[in-house]
Amino acid sequence: MTLTFRESLPPDDHRGRAHPAPPTVVAPPREPAGRRRDPALDLLRFACLVVVVILHSMMSAAVLGPDGAVVPTVALSDTTGFAAASWLFQVMPLFFIIGGASGFFAWRRIRASGGTWADYLRARLRRLVAPVTVLIALAGIGLSAAAEIGVPTELITEASHRIGQPLWFLAVYVGLTALVPVAVHVHDTAPRRALAVLAGAVIVVDVLVAVTGVSGLGYLNFLLVWPLIQQLGFFCAEALDRPVRRSLVWPVLAAALLALAGLVASGVYSPNMLINLNPPTGALVLLGVVQMCGLRLLHARLNRALTAGGGAATEAVTEAAAEPRILRAQIWRRVIAWGNRYGMEVYLWHMSVVIVLIGELGALAQTVSGLRSAAGPGIAEFVLPEIGSAWWWATRPVWLLAVMLLSALLAMAVNRIPFPTEQRLTAIGRHIPVLGPRARAVTAVGAATTGIAIALLVGIAPLGWTLTAVLLLMGALILAAGLSDRPGVSAPSVGSSRRSL
């Protein structure tokens, strides 16, 4: 397979006119024709983001220090049963498996239409980078304004790091997305060998960490674990339309789960799957295999439930659609459509919502800290209850509801913020003639990853770091937009390019 940058993706035409396919791109025989969006994968991907939002919201808290200052803290991590529960809410492997499958289908569709790596990269970078650019710009301005009105520097720094913390996955995801065409080529050429090489490398890194005691070596697994899990997504994508071989899937699931349990019991890996996330370890690979098998077993049934009645949901529900099964499918299709459009923004902005809510509660607790209720305890303890207390647990449903609702409203609001159009960025990008298409693509991915990494590792305060990250991200979008050298060819429109992964 030859990966080219110069051939362009034909423009969409919804009126049925045929376009001749460029003769320079030939799909391999095993390649399927394009595949429509998979509702089960879309729903599960959105569900993964919701689980992460709930987890972050539950673990974010604050207390009043002895001097009355608001002290941000982490909740639940020392709670009995947290490590066991982490086996259920650690959904990042599943997310990357679904991302691998989606990237697999997207690249197949582009190739089937005569498109190139440049077309794929241009569209995918815009979908991923535009929303995070808006986040970093607005959050940076907001934190700078908070510093000007007297918010303590310690709280500004903490908020800056907390807002940037969820971006680690996006930095990895951008890199993996850019390499999907190469990774799919490797999968097509030697699928089992690719898995074996990556899995062996992960084992080597884990052994080196265990033998040397140098935990920093584990960060090499960022380059190995997630590409390996993405490869699992390719296998999953190819198998989705085939009958489920339960006699194979169940033994693989059981073997991976028993292997993970054995390695945890022997002390090789931590029982806490959040600890195995940073840096990533082979435990996540085994957990990913378990989750992939579960997806394989449930996928067809879930898709049947989501497509009951066929077609998209309509505003008017006819008598034929009154059957509960069809009504449920219509509701879930609306949820999926909403998640595809706003899910990324919900994930990106939920920590900003959490920080603002904690700040408001902290300010209220400070205001009433000197007051006493009739029952005796300070009213401040009702505003900021002791973590793990009965009152703290009783207030969690309301807390989660507030975070989810405000995050959803904020996601819909920021999604409508005007952003430079693809055509404008393309016009700017074409005035950078120094870089060839391959160098332009590599530089765009590098700039995007670096901009996200700054927000993740350094934070977005003071404002100088915000401007640096935003300039890198905008530079990445300009370079990516300039990959198209054929007039009239562009990535998806601004709306669609900021509404889904």
Short mmCIF file of C-alpha atoms in Angstrom, two decimals:
data_model
loop_
_atom_site.label_atom_id
_atom_site.label_comp_id
_atom_site.label_asym_id
_atom_site.label_seq_id
_atom_site.Cartn_x
_atom_site.Cartn_y
_atom_site.Cartn_z
CA MET A 1 0.00 0.00 0.00
CA THR A 2 1.31 3.45 -0.91
CA LEU A 3 0.40 6.38 1.32
CA THR A 4 0.28 9.57 -0.72
CA PHE A 5 -0.34 13.17 0.28
CA ARG A 6 -1.11 14.91 -3.00
CA GLU A 7 -4.29 13.27 -4.26
CA SER A 8 -7.42 14.94 -2.90
CA LEU A 9 -10.66 13.60 -1.50
CA PRO A 10 -13.55 14.20 -3.93
CA PRO A 11 -16.12 16.70 -2.63
CA ASP A 12 -19.30 15.31 -1.11
CA ASP A 13 -22.21 15.31 -3.51
CA HIS A 14 -25.62 14.42 -2.14
CA ARG A 15 -27.37 14.67 -5.50
CA GLY A 16 -26.15 11.34 -6.82
CA ARG A 17 -23.54 12.52 -9.37
CA ALA A 18 -20.69 10.09 -9.76
CA HIS A 19 -17.06 11.17 -9.57
CA PRO A 20 -14.22 9.29 -11.22
CA ALA A 21 -11.85 7.75 -8.70
CA PRO A 22 -8.20 8.83 -8.98
CA PRO A 23 -6.20 6.01 -10.57
CA THR A 24 -3.25 6.43 -8.21
CA VAL A 25 -4.92 4.91 -5.14
CA VAL A 26 -5.81 1.23 -5.26
CA ALA A 27 -7.56 -0.38 -2.30
CA PRO A 28 -6.31 -3.78 -1.23
CA PRO A 29 -8.64 -6.70 -2.03
CA ARG A 30 -9.55 -7.36 1.59
CA GLU A 31 -10.67 -3.79 2.17
CA PRO A 32 -14.41 -3.41 2.69
CA ALA A 33 -16.36 -0.60 1.13
CA GLY A 34 -17.16 2.22 3.52
CA ARG A 35 -19.15 1.57 6.68
CA ARG A 36 -21.76 3.82 8.20
CA ARG A 37 -21.46 5.00 11.78
CA ASP A 38 -21.92 2.21 14.27
CA PRO A 39 -24.50 3.26 16.91
CA ALA A 40 -23.26 0.75 19.49
CA LEU A 41 -19.68 2.03 19.21
CA ASP A 42 -20.86 5.64 19.32
CA LEU A 43 -22.92 5.01 22.44
CA LEU A 44 -20.14 3.11 24.23
CA ARG A 45 -17.58 5.78 23.37
CA PHE A 46 -19.83 8.49 24.81
CA ALA A 47 -20.50 6.28 27.84
CA CYS A 48 -16.74 5.99 28.43
CA LEU A 49 -16.45 9.79 28.52
CA VAL A 50 -19.39 10.02 30.93
CA VAL A 51 -17.75 7.45 33.25
CA VAL A 52 -14.56 9.52 33.28
CA VAL A 53 -16.51 12.71 34.04
CA ILE A 54 -18.30 11.00 36.93
CA LEU A 55 -15.03 9.62 38.30
CA HIS A 56 -13.26 12.98 38.16
CA SER A 57 -16.25 14.68 39.77
CA MET A 58 -16.37 12.16 42.61
CA MET A 59 -12.63 12.43 43.27
CA SER A 60 -12.54 16.24 43.26
CA ALA A 61 -13.16 17.87 46.61
CA ALA A 62 -11.97 20.58 48.97
CA VAL A 63 -11.77 21.13 52.72
CA LEU A 64 -11.23 24.12 54.95
CA GLY A 65 -7.72 24.17 56.40
CA PRO A 66 -6.92 25.13 60.02
CA ASP A 67 -6.44 28.73 58.92
CA GLY A 68 -9.76 28.79 57.10
CA ALA A 69 -8.23 28.54 53.64
CA VAL A 70 -9.85 26.38 50.98
CA VAL A 71 -7.60 23.35 50.32
CA PRO A 72 -8.30 21.28 47.18
CA THR A 73 -7.90 17.56 47.78
CA VAL A 74 -8.50 14.16 46.19
CA ALA A 75 -11.37 12.06 47.49
CA LEU A 76 -12.01 8.31 47.50
CA SER A 77 -8.55 7.08 46.49
CA ASP A 78 -7.95 5.63 49.97
CA THR A 79 -11.49 4.32 50.36
CA THR A 80 -11.94 0.60 50.99
CA GLY A 81 -12.94 -1.10 47.76
CA PHE A 82 -11.72 1.71 45.50
CA ALA A 83 -9.04 -0.48 43.91
CA ALA A 84 -11.56 -3.23 43.16
CA ALA A 85 -14.03 -0.71 41.73
CA SER A 86 -11.29 0.66 39.47
CA TRP A 87 -11.46 -2.56 37.44
CA LEU A 88 -14.94 -1.43 36.37
CA PHE A 89 -14.51 2.33 35.90
CA GLN A 90 -11.11 2.16 34.20
CA VAL A 91 -12.57 2.49 30.71
CA MET A 92 -9.65 4.08 28.86
CA PRO A 93 -8.62 0.78 27.19
CA LEU A 94 -12.17 0.36 25.87
CA PHE A 95 -12.18 3.96 24.66
CA PHE A 96 -8.96 3.45 22.69
CA ILE A 97 -10.24 0.14 21.28
CA ILE A 98 -13.35 1.92 20.03
CA GLY A 99 -11.19 4.76 18.78
CA GLY A 100 -9.04 2.27 16.89
CA ALA A 101 -12.11 0.68 15.31
CA SER A 102 -13.54 4.08 14.36
CA GLY A 103 -10.24 5.20 12.88
CA PHE A 104 -10.05 1.93 10.96
CA PHE A 105 -13.49 2.51 9.41
CA ALA A 106 -12.80 6.21 8.72
CA TRP A 107 -9.56 5.45 6.89
CA ARG A 108 -11.26 2.70 4.87
CA ARG A 109 -14.01 5.14 3.83
CA ILE A 110 -11.51 7.79 2.75
CA ARG A 111 -9.47 5.28 0.74
CA ALA A 112 -12.59 3.86 -0.88
CA SER A 113 -13.45 7.41 -2.00
CA GLY A 114 -9.99 7.91 -3.49
CA GLY A 115 -8.74 10.04 -0.61
CA THR A 116 -5.28 10.17 0.89
CA TRP A 117 -3.52 10.33 4.22
CA ALA A 118 -3.55 14.13 3.90
CA ASP A 119 -7.35 14.18 3.65
CA TYR A 120 -7.67 11.90 6.65
CA LEU A 121 -5.19 13.85 8.75
CA ARG A 122 -6.67 17.24 7.88
CA ALA A 123 -10.19 16.28 8.94
CA ARG A 124 -9.22 14.34 12.07
CA LEU A 125 -6.85 17.00 13.41
CA ARG A 126 -9.50 19.67 13.09
CA ARG A 127 -12.08 17.56 14.91
CA LEU A 128 -9.69 16.95 17.80
CA VAL A 129 -7.69 20.17 18.03
CA ALA A 130 -10.32 22.88 17.50
CA PRO A 131 -12.29 22.11 20.73
CA VAL A 132 -9.17 21.95 22.90
CA THR A 133 -7.92 25.25 21.43
CA VAL A 134 -11.14 26.93 22.57
CA LEU A 135 -10.79 25.36 26.04
CA ILE A 136 -7.20 26.48 26.58
CA ALA A 137 -7.87 30.00 25.30
CA LEU A 138 -10.99 30.65 27.38
CA ALA A 139 -9.77 28.85 30.52
CA GLY A 140 -6.46 30.73 30.36
CA ILE A 141 -8.25 34.05 30.10
CA GLY A 142 -10.57 33.07 32.95
CA LEU A 143 -7.71 32.08 35.26
CA SER A 144 -5.84 35.28 34.46
CA ALA A 145 -8.95 37.29 35.33
CA ALA A 146 -9.33 35.33 38.59
CA ALA A 147 -5.72 36.13 39.51
CA GLU A 148 -6.36 39.83 38.86
CA ILE A 149 -9.29 39.94 41.28
CA GLY A 150 -7.25 38.39 44.08
CA VAL A 151 -7.76 34.62 43.94
CA PRO A 152 -4.73 33.07 45.74
CA THR A 153 -1.89 31.98 43.47
CA GLU A 154 -1.95 28.45 44.95
CA LEU A 155 -5.57 27.98 43.89
CA ILE A 156 -4.89 29.38 40.41
CA THR A 157 -1.99 26.96 39.96
CA GLU A 158 -4.08 24.03 41.21
CA ALA A 159 -6.97 24.95 38.90
CA SER A 160 -4.58 25.31 35.97
CA HIS A 161 -3.22 21.79 36.46
CA ARG A 162 -6.65 20.28 37.12
CA ILE A 163 -8.08 21.74 33.89
CA GLY A 164 -5.10 20.43 31.92
CA GLN A 165 -5.05 17.03 33.60
CA PRO A 166 -7.68 15.32 31.39
CA LEU A 167 -5.79 16.37 28.26
CA TRP A 168 -3.24 13.53 28.53
CA PHE A 169 -5.51 11.23 26.58
CA LEU A 170 -6.01 13.81 23.85
CA ALA A 171 -2.26 14.18 23.31
CA VAL A 172 -1.97 10.40 22.90
CA TYR A 173 -5.11 10.23 20.78
CA VAL A 174 -3.85 12.89 18.35
CA GLY A 175 -0.63 10.95 17.81
CA LEU A 176 -2.43 7.64 17.34
CA THR A 177 -4.98 9.21 15.00
CA ALA A 178 -2.23 10.64 12.81
CA LEU A 179 -0.64 7.20 12.53
CA VAL A 180 -3.83 5.27 11.73
CA PRO A 181 -2.98 4.88 8.01
CA VAL A 182 0.46 3.47 8.87
CA ALA A 183 -0.92 1.33 11.69
CA VAL A 184 -3.65 -0.08 9.43
CA HIS A 185 -1.01 -0.87 6.79
CA VAL A 186 1.01 -2.77 9.41
CA HIS A 187 -2.17 -4.56 10.50
CA ASP A 188 -2.97 -5.53 6.91
CA THR A 189 0.58 -6.74 6.32
CA ALA A 190 1.32 -8.66 9.53
CA PRO A 191 -1.49 -8.36 12.09
CA ARG A 192 -0.34 -11.04 14.55
CA ARG A 193 3.29 -10.01 14.29
CA ALA A 194 2.35 -6.40 15.08
CA LEU A 195 0.54 -7.54 18.24
CA ALA A 196 3.41 -9.81 19.27
CA VAL A 197 6.08 -7.14 18.81
CA LEU A 198 4.16 -4.46 20.71
CA ALA A 199 3.14 -6.87 23.50
CA GLY A 200 6.73 -8.10 23.83
CA ALA A 201 7.99 -4.52 24.06
CA VAL A 202 5.45 -3.72 26.80
CA ILE A 203 6.62 -6.77 28.77
CA VAL A 204 10.26 -5.71 28.38
CA VAL A 205 9.52 -2.23 29.72
CA ASP A 206 7.55 -3.60 32.69
CA VAL A 207 10.37 -6.03 33.50
CA LEU A 208 12.97 -3.25 33.30
CA VAL A 209 10.94 -1.12 35.70
CA ALA A 210 10.60 -4.05 38.12
CA VAL A 211 14.30 -5.01 37.93
CA THR A 212 15.87 -1.55 38.01
CA GLY A 213 13.34 0.18 40.22
CA VAL A 214 13.47 3.19 37.86
CA SER A 215 9.79 4.04 37.54
CA GLY A 216 10.54 6.66 34.90
CA LEU A 217 11.25 3.91 32.39
CA GLY A 218 7.56 3.06 32.55
CA TYR A 219 6.75 6.18 30.54
CA LEU A 220 8.16 4.40 27.49
CA ASN A 221 4.93 2.44 27.56
CA PHE A 222 3.05 5.52 26.37
CA LEU A 223 4.64 4.67 23.01
CA LEU A 224 3.70 0.99 23.26
CA VAL A 225 0.57 0.29 25.33
CA TRP A 226 -1.81 2.62 23.48
CA PRO A 227 -0.65 1.63 19.96
CA LEU A 228 -1.08 -2.00 21.05
CA ILE A 229 -4.61 -1.34 22.29
CA GLN A 230 -5.33 0.53 19.04
CA GLN A 231 -4.28 -2.61 17.15
CA LEU A 232 -6.81 -4.54 19.21
CA GLY A 233 -9.37 -2.04 17.93
CA PHE A 234 -8.45 -2.95 14.35
CA PHE A 235 -9.04 -6.63 15.07
CA CYS A 236 -12.34 -5.73 16.69
CA ALA A 237 -13.38 -3.63 13.67
CA GLU A 238 -12.76 -6.48 11.25
CA ALA A 239 -14.73 -8.91 13.40
CA LEU A 240 -17.83 -6.80 14.06
CA ASP A 241 -19.73 -7.97 10.99
CA ARG A 242 -18.85 -11.63 11.49
CA PRO A 243 -20.73 -14.14 13.65
CA VAL A 244 -19.46 -14.21 17.23
CA ARG A 245 -17.34 -17.26 17.97
CA ARG A 246 -18.35 -17.60 21.60
CA SER A 247 -16.26 -20.75 21.98
CA LEU A 248 -13.23 -18.54 21.33
CA VAL A 249 -14.26 -15.21 22.86
CA TRP A 250 -15.22 -16.54 26.28
CA PRO A 251 -11.95 -18.49 26.82
CA VAL A 252 -9.90 -15.45 25.73
CA LEU A 253 -11.85 -13.24 28.12
CA ALA A 254 -11.40 -15.71 30.99
CA ALA A 255 -7.69 -16.19 30.26
CA ALA A 256 -7.00 -12.44 30.17
CA LEU A 257 -8.97 -11.84 33.36
CA LEU A 258 -7.25 -14.70 35.20
CA ALA A 259 -3.83 -13.56 33.98
CA LEU A 260 -4.54 -10.01 35.19
CA ALA A 261 -5.80 -11.25 38.56
CA GLY A 262 -2.76 -13.50 38.95
CA LEU A 263 -0.27 -10.74 38.14
CA VAL A 264 -2.02 -8.38 40.55
CA ALA A 265 -2.11 -11.02 43.30
CA SER A 266 1.60 -11.72 42.85
CA GLY A 267 2.43 -8.04 43.18
CA VAL A 268 3.57 -7.47 39.60
CA TYR A 269 0.87 -4.86 39.00
CA SER A 270 -1.08 -2.63 41.35
CA PRO A 271 -4.67 -3.69 42.04
CA ASN A 272 -5.64 -0.06 41.40
CA MET A 273 -6.16 0.34 37.66
CA LEU A 274 -5.78 4.12 37.95
CA ILE A 275 -2.21 3.59 39.15
CA ASN A 276 -1.63 1.32 36.15
CA LEU A 277 -2.71 4.23 33.94
CA ASN A 278 0.17 6.58 34.68
CA PRO A 279 2.49 5.35 33.40
CA PRO A 280 0.55 2.69 31.50
CA THR A 281 1.44 -0.94 32.16
CA GLY A 282 0.65 -4.33 30.72
CA ALA A 283 -2.27 -4.51 33.16
CA LEU A 284 -4.17 -2.10 30.91
CA VAL A 285 -3.52 -4.33 27.91
CA LEU A 286 -5.00 -7.34 29.69
CA LEU A 287 -7.93 -5.25 30.89
CA GLY A 288 -8.36 -4.05 27.32
CA VAL A 289 -8.54 -7.63 26.06
CA VAL A 290 -11.27 -8.34 28.63
CA GLN A 291 -13.18 -5.23 27.55
CA MET A 292 -12.74 -6.04 23.87
CA CYS A 293 -14.19 -9.52 24.41
CA GLY A 294 -17.11 -8.00 26.30
CA LEU A 295 -17.68 -5.59 23.42
CA ARG A 296 -17.57 -8.47 20.96
CA LEU A 297 -20.19 -10.41 22.93
CA LEU A 298 -22.58 -7.48 23.38
CA HIS A 299 -22.10 -5.49 20.19
CA ALA A 300 -24.64 -7.17 17.91
CA ARG A 301 -27.36 -7.26 20.57
CA LEU A 302 -26.77 -3.61 21.47
CA ASN A 303 -26.88 -2.56 17.83
CA ARG A 304 -30.16 -4.41 17.31
CA ALA A 305 -31.65 -2.59 20.28
CA LEU A 306 -30.41 0.79 19.05
CA THR A 307 -31.63 0.30 15.47
CA ALA A 308 -35.09 -1.03 16.29
CA GLY A 309 -37.54 0.46 13.84
CA GLY A 310 -34.68 1.53 11.54
CA GLY A 311 -33.89 5.03 10.39
CA ALA A 312 -33.27 8.11 12.44
CA ALA A 313 -35.61 9.36 15.10
CA THR A 314 -38.31 11.73 13.89
CA GLU A 315 -40.02 14.57 15.66
CA ALA A 316 -43.47 13.01 15.39
CA VAL A 317 -43.93 9.53 16.80
CA THR A 318 -46.39 7.59 14.70
CA GLU A 319 -48.72 4.93 15.99
CA ALA A 320 -46.46 2.26 14.49
CA ALA A 321 -43.59 3.68 16.51
CA ALA A 322 -45.50 3.58 19.75
CA GLU A 323 -44.07 0.22 20.66
CA PRO A 324 -41.83 0.71 23.73
CA ARG A 325 -38.89 -1.02 22.10
CA ILE A 326 -38.93 1.38 19.17
CA LEU A 327 -39.46 4.40 21.41
CA ARG A 328 -36.45 3.40 23.50
CA ALA A 329 -34.36 3.03 20.35
CA GLN A 330 -35.42 6.50 19.19
CA ILE A 331 -34.49 8.00 22.55
CA TRP A 332 -31.11 6.30 22.54
CA ARG A 333 -30.46 7.49 18.98
CA ARG A 334 -31.07 11.03 20.17
CA VAL A 335 -28.65 10.48 23.04
CA ILE A 336 -26.05 9.13 20.61
CA ALA A 337 -26.51 12.10 18.27
CA TRP A 338 -26.11 14.49 21.20
CA GLY A 339 -23.02 12.63 22.42
CA ASN A 340 -21.43 12.67 18.96
CA ARG A 341 -22.00 16.41 18.76
CA TYR A 342 -21.09 17.55 22.28
CA GLY A 343 -19.29 14.64 23.96
CA MET A 344 -15.80 16.04 23.41
CA GLU A 345 -16.75 19.42 24.88
CA VAL A 346 -18.35 17.76 27.92
CA TYR A 347 -15.11 15.90 28.56
CA LEU A 348 -12.91 18.95 28.03
CA TRP A 349 -14.94 21.37 30.15
CA HIS A 350 -16.14 19.24 33.05
CA MET A 351 -13.10 19.99 35.22
CA SER A 352 -13.64 23.72 34.72
CA VAL A 353 -17.19 23.25 36.00
CA VAL A 354 -15.94 21.21 38.96
CA ILE A 355 -13.34 23.84 39.86
CA VAL A 356 -15.83 26.71 39.72
CA LEU A 357 -18.35 24.80 41.85
CA ILE A 358 -15.71 23.88 44.42
CA GLY A 359 -14.55 27.49 44.48
CA GLU A 360 -18.08 28.77 45.09
CA LEU A 361 -18.72 26.21 47.83
CA GLY A 362 -15.37 27.04 49.40
CA ALA A 363 -16.16 30.75 49.42
CA LEU A 364 -19.57 30.04 50.98
CA ALA A 365 -17.98 27.78 53.60
CA GLN A 366 -15.51 30.51 54.52
CA THR A 367 -18.35 33.02 54.84
CA VAL A 368 -20.37 30.86 57.25
CA SER A 369 -17.42 29.22 59.03
CA GLY A 370 -17.99 31.23 62.19
CA LEU A 371 -21.68 30.39 62.45
CA ARG A 372 -23.14 27.46 64.35
CA SER A 373 -26.31 25.54 63.68
CA ALA A 374 -28.80 24.64 66.36
CA ALA A 375 -27.46 21.09 66.37
CA GLY A 376 -23.95 22.29 67.17
CA PRO A 377 -21.66 21.58 64.20
CA GLY A 378 -20.47 24.49 62.10
CA ILE A 379 -22.58 25.30 59.08
CA ALA A 380 -19.39 25.22 57.02
CA GLU A 381 -19.30 21.45 57.52
CA PHE A 382 -22.64 21.18 55.76
CA VAL A 383 -21.32 23.24 52.82
CA LEU A 384 -18.00 21.38 52.61
CA PRO A 385 -18.65 18.11 54.46
CA GLU A 386 -15.91 15.83 55.66
CA ILE A 387 -14.91 13.53 52.81
CA GLY A 388 -16.37 10.07 53.28
CA SER A 389 -18.88 11.15 55.92
CA ALA A 390 -22.53 10.19 55.68
CA TRP A 391 -23.46 13.74 54.70
CA TRP A 392 -20.74 13.81 52.03
CA TRP A 393 -22.13 10.63 50.44
CA ALA A 394 -25.70 11.94 50.74
CA THR A 395 -24.78 15.06 48.77
CA ARG A 396 -22.96 13.21 45.96
CA PRO A 397 -26.04 12.60 43.77
CA VAL A 398 -26.86 16.31 43.83
CA TRP A 399 -23.20 17.14 43.20
CA LEU A 400 -23.00 14.81 40.20
CA LEU A 401 -26.29 16.10 38.80
CA ALA A 402 -25.05 19.68 39.05
CA VAL A 403 -21.71 18.87 37.37
CA MET A 404 -23.31 16.88 34.55
CA LEU A 405 -26.05 19.43 33.87
CA LEU A 406 -23.72 22.43 33.89
CA SER A 407 -21.13 20.58 31.79
CA ALA A 408 -23.81 19.73 29.23
CA LEU A 409 -25.05 23.34 29.07
CA LEU A 410 -21.51 24.67 28.82
CA ALA A 411 -20.65 22.13 26.10
CA MET A 412 -23.58 23.30 23.98
CA ALA A 413 -22.58 26.93 24.52
CA VAL A 414 -18.89 26.63 23.63
CA ASN A 415 -19.71 24.44 20.63
CA ARG A 416 -21.34 27.50 19.10
CA ILE A 417 -18.38 29.82 19.59
CA PRO A 418 -17.23 31.04 16.16
CA PHE A 419 -14.01 29.40 14.99
CA PRO A 420 -11.94 30.16 11.86
CA THR A 421 -13.43 28.32 8.91
CA GLU A 422 -11.59 25.59 7.06
CA GLN A 423 -11.38 27.81 3.99
CA ARG A 424 -9.77 30.66 5.94
CA LEU A 425 -7.20 28.35 7.53
CA THR A 426 -6.50 26.78 4.14
CA ALA A 427 -5.87 30.20 2.61
CA ILE A 428 -3.38 30.97 5.37
CA GLY A 429 -1.78 27.54 5.24
CA ARG A 430 -1.05 27.73 1.54
CA HIS A 431 1.15 30.77 2.16
CA ILE A 432 3.66 28.52 3.94
CA PRO A 433 5.49 27.10 0.90
CA VAL A 434 8.67 26.15 2.74
CA LEU A 435 7.33 22.81 3.96
CA GLY A 436 6.50 19.91 1.69
CA PRO A 437 3.34 17.89 2.34
CA ARG A 438 5.03 15.24 4.48
CA ALA A 439 7.00 17.77 6.53
CA ARG A 440 3.84 19.87 6.88
CA ALA A 441 1.88 16.89 8.18
CA VAL A 442 4.56 15.85 10.67
CA THR A 443 4.97 19.45 11.88
CA ALA A 444 1.19 19.84 12.29
CA VAL A 445 0.94 16.72 14.45
CA GLY A 446 4.01 17.75 16.46
CA ALA A 447 2.67 21.26 17.06
CA ALA A 448 -0.73 19.92 18.13
CA THR A 449 0.81 17.39 20.51
CA THR A 450 3.20 19.98 21.96
CA GLY A 451 0.43 22.52 22.51
CA ILE A 452 -1.68 19.97 24.36
CA ALA A 453 1.37 18.76 26.32
CA ILE A 454 2.07 22.31 27.55
CA ALA A 455 -1.44 22.58 28.96
CA LEU A 456 -1.08 19.11 30.47
CA LEU A 457 2.41 19.30 31.99
CA VAL A 458 2.87 23.02 32.66
CA GLY A 459 -0.69 24.23 32.97
CA ILE A 460 -2.50 27.13 31.33
CA ALA A 461 -1.54 29.83 33.83
CA PRO A 462 0.07 32.32 33.66
CA LEU A 463 -1.32 33.73 30.45
CA GLY A 464 2.00 33.30 28.62
CA TRP A 465 1.61 29.52 28.63
CA THR A 466 -1.96 29.91 27.35
CA LEU A 467 -0.79 31.99 24.41
CA THR A 468 2.04 29.55 23.64
CA ALA A 469 -0.28 26.55 23.62
CA VAL A 470 -2.95 28.33 21.54
CA LEU A 471 -0.39 29.50 18.97
CA LEU A 472 0.93 25.96 18.59
CA LEU A 473 -2.56 24.52 18.22
CA MET A 474 -3.63 27.16 15.70
CA GLY A 475 -0.38 26.58 13.82
CA ALA A 476 -1.20 22.88 13.69
CA LEU A 477 -4.66 23.60 12.26
CA ILE A 478 -3.24 26.01 9.66
CA LEU A 479 -0.60 23.53 8.55
CA ALA A 480 -3.14 20.71 8.40
CA ALA A 481 -5.62 22.83 6.43
CA GLY A 482 -2.89 23.65 3.92
CA LEU A 483 -2.38 19.96 3.13
CA SER A 484 -5.10 20.22 0.48
CA ASP A 485 -3.76 21.68 -2.76
CA ARG A 486 -6.94 21.32 -4.77
CA PRO A 487 -9.43 24.24 -4.77
CA GLY A 488 -12.82 23.40 -3.40
CA VAL A 489 -11.60 20.48 -1.32
CA SER A 490 -11.82 20.90 2.41
CA ALA A 491 -12.38 19.04 5.60
CA PRO A 492 -15.85 18.75 7.10
CA SER A 493 -17.60 21.96 7.99
CA VAL A 494 -16.88 23.78 11.20
CA GLY A 495 -19.97 22.44 12.89
CA SER A 496 -19.39 18.79 12.20
CA SER A 497 -15.66 19.04 12.75
CA ARG A 498 -16.10 20.17 16.33
CA ARG A 499 -18.92 17.82 17.29
CA SER A 500 -17.48 14.34 17.27
CA LEU A 501 -14.33 12.34 17.60
#
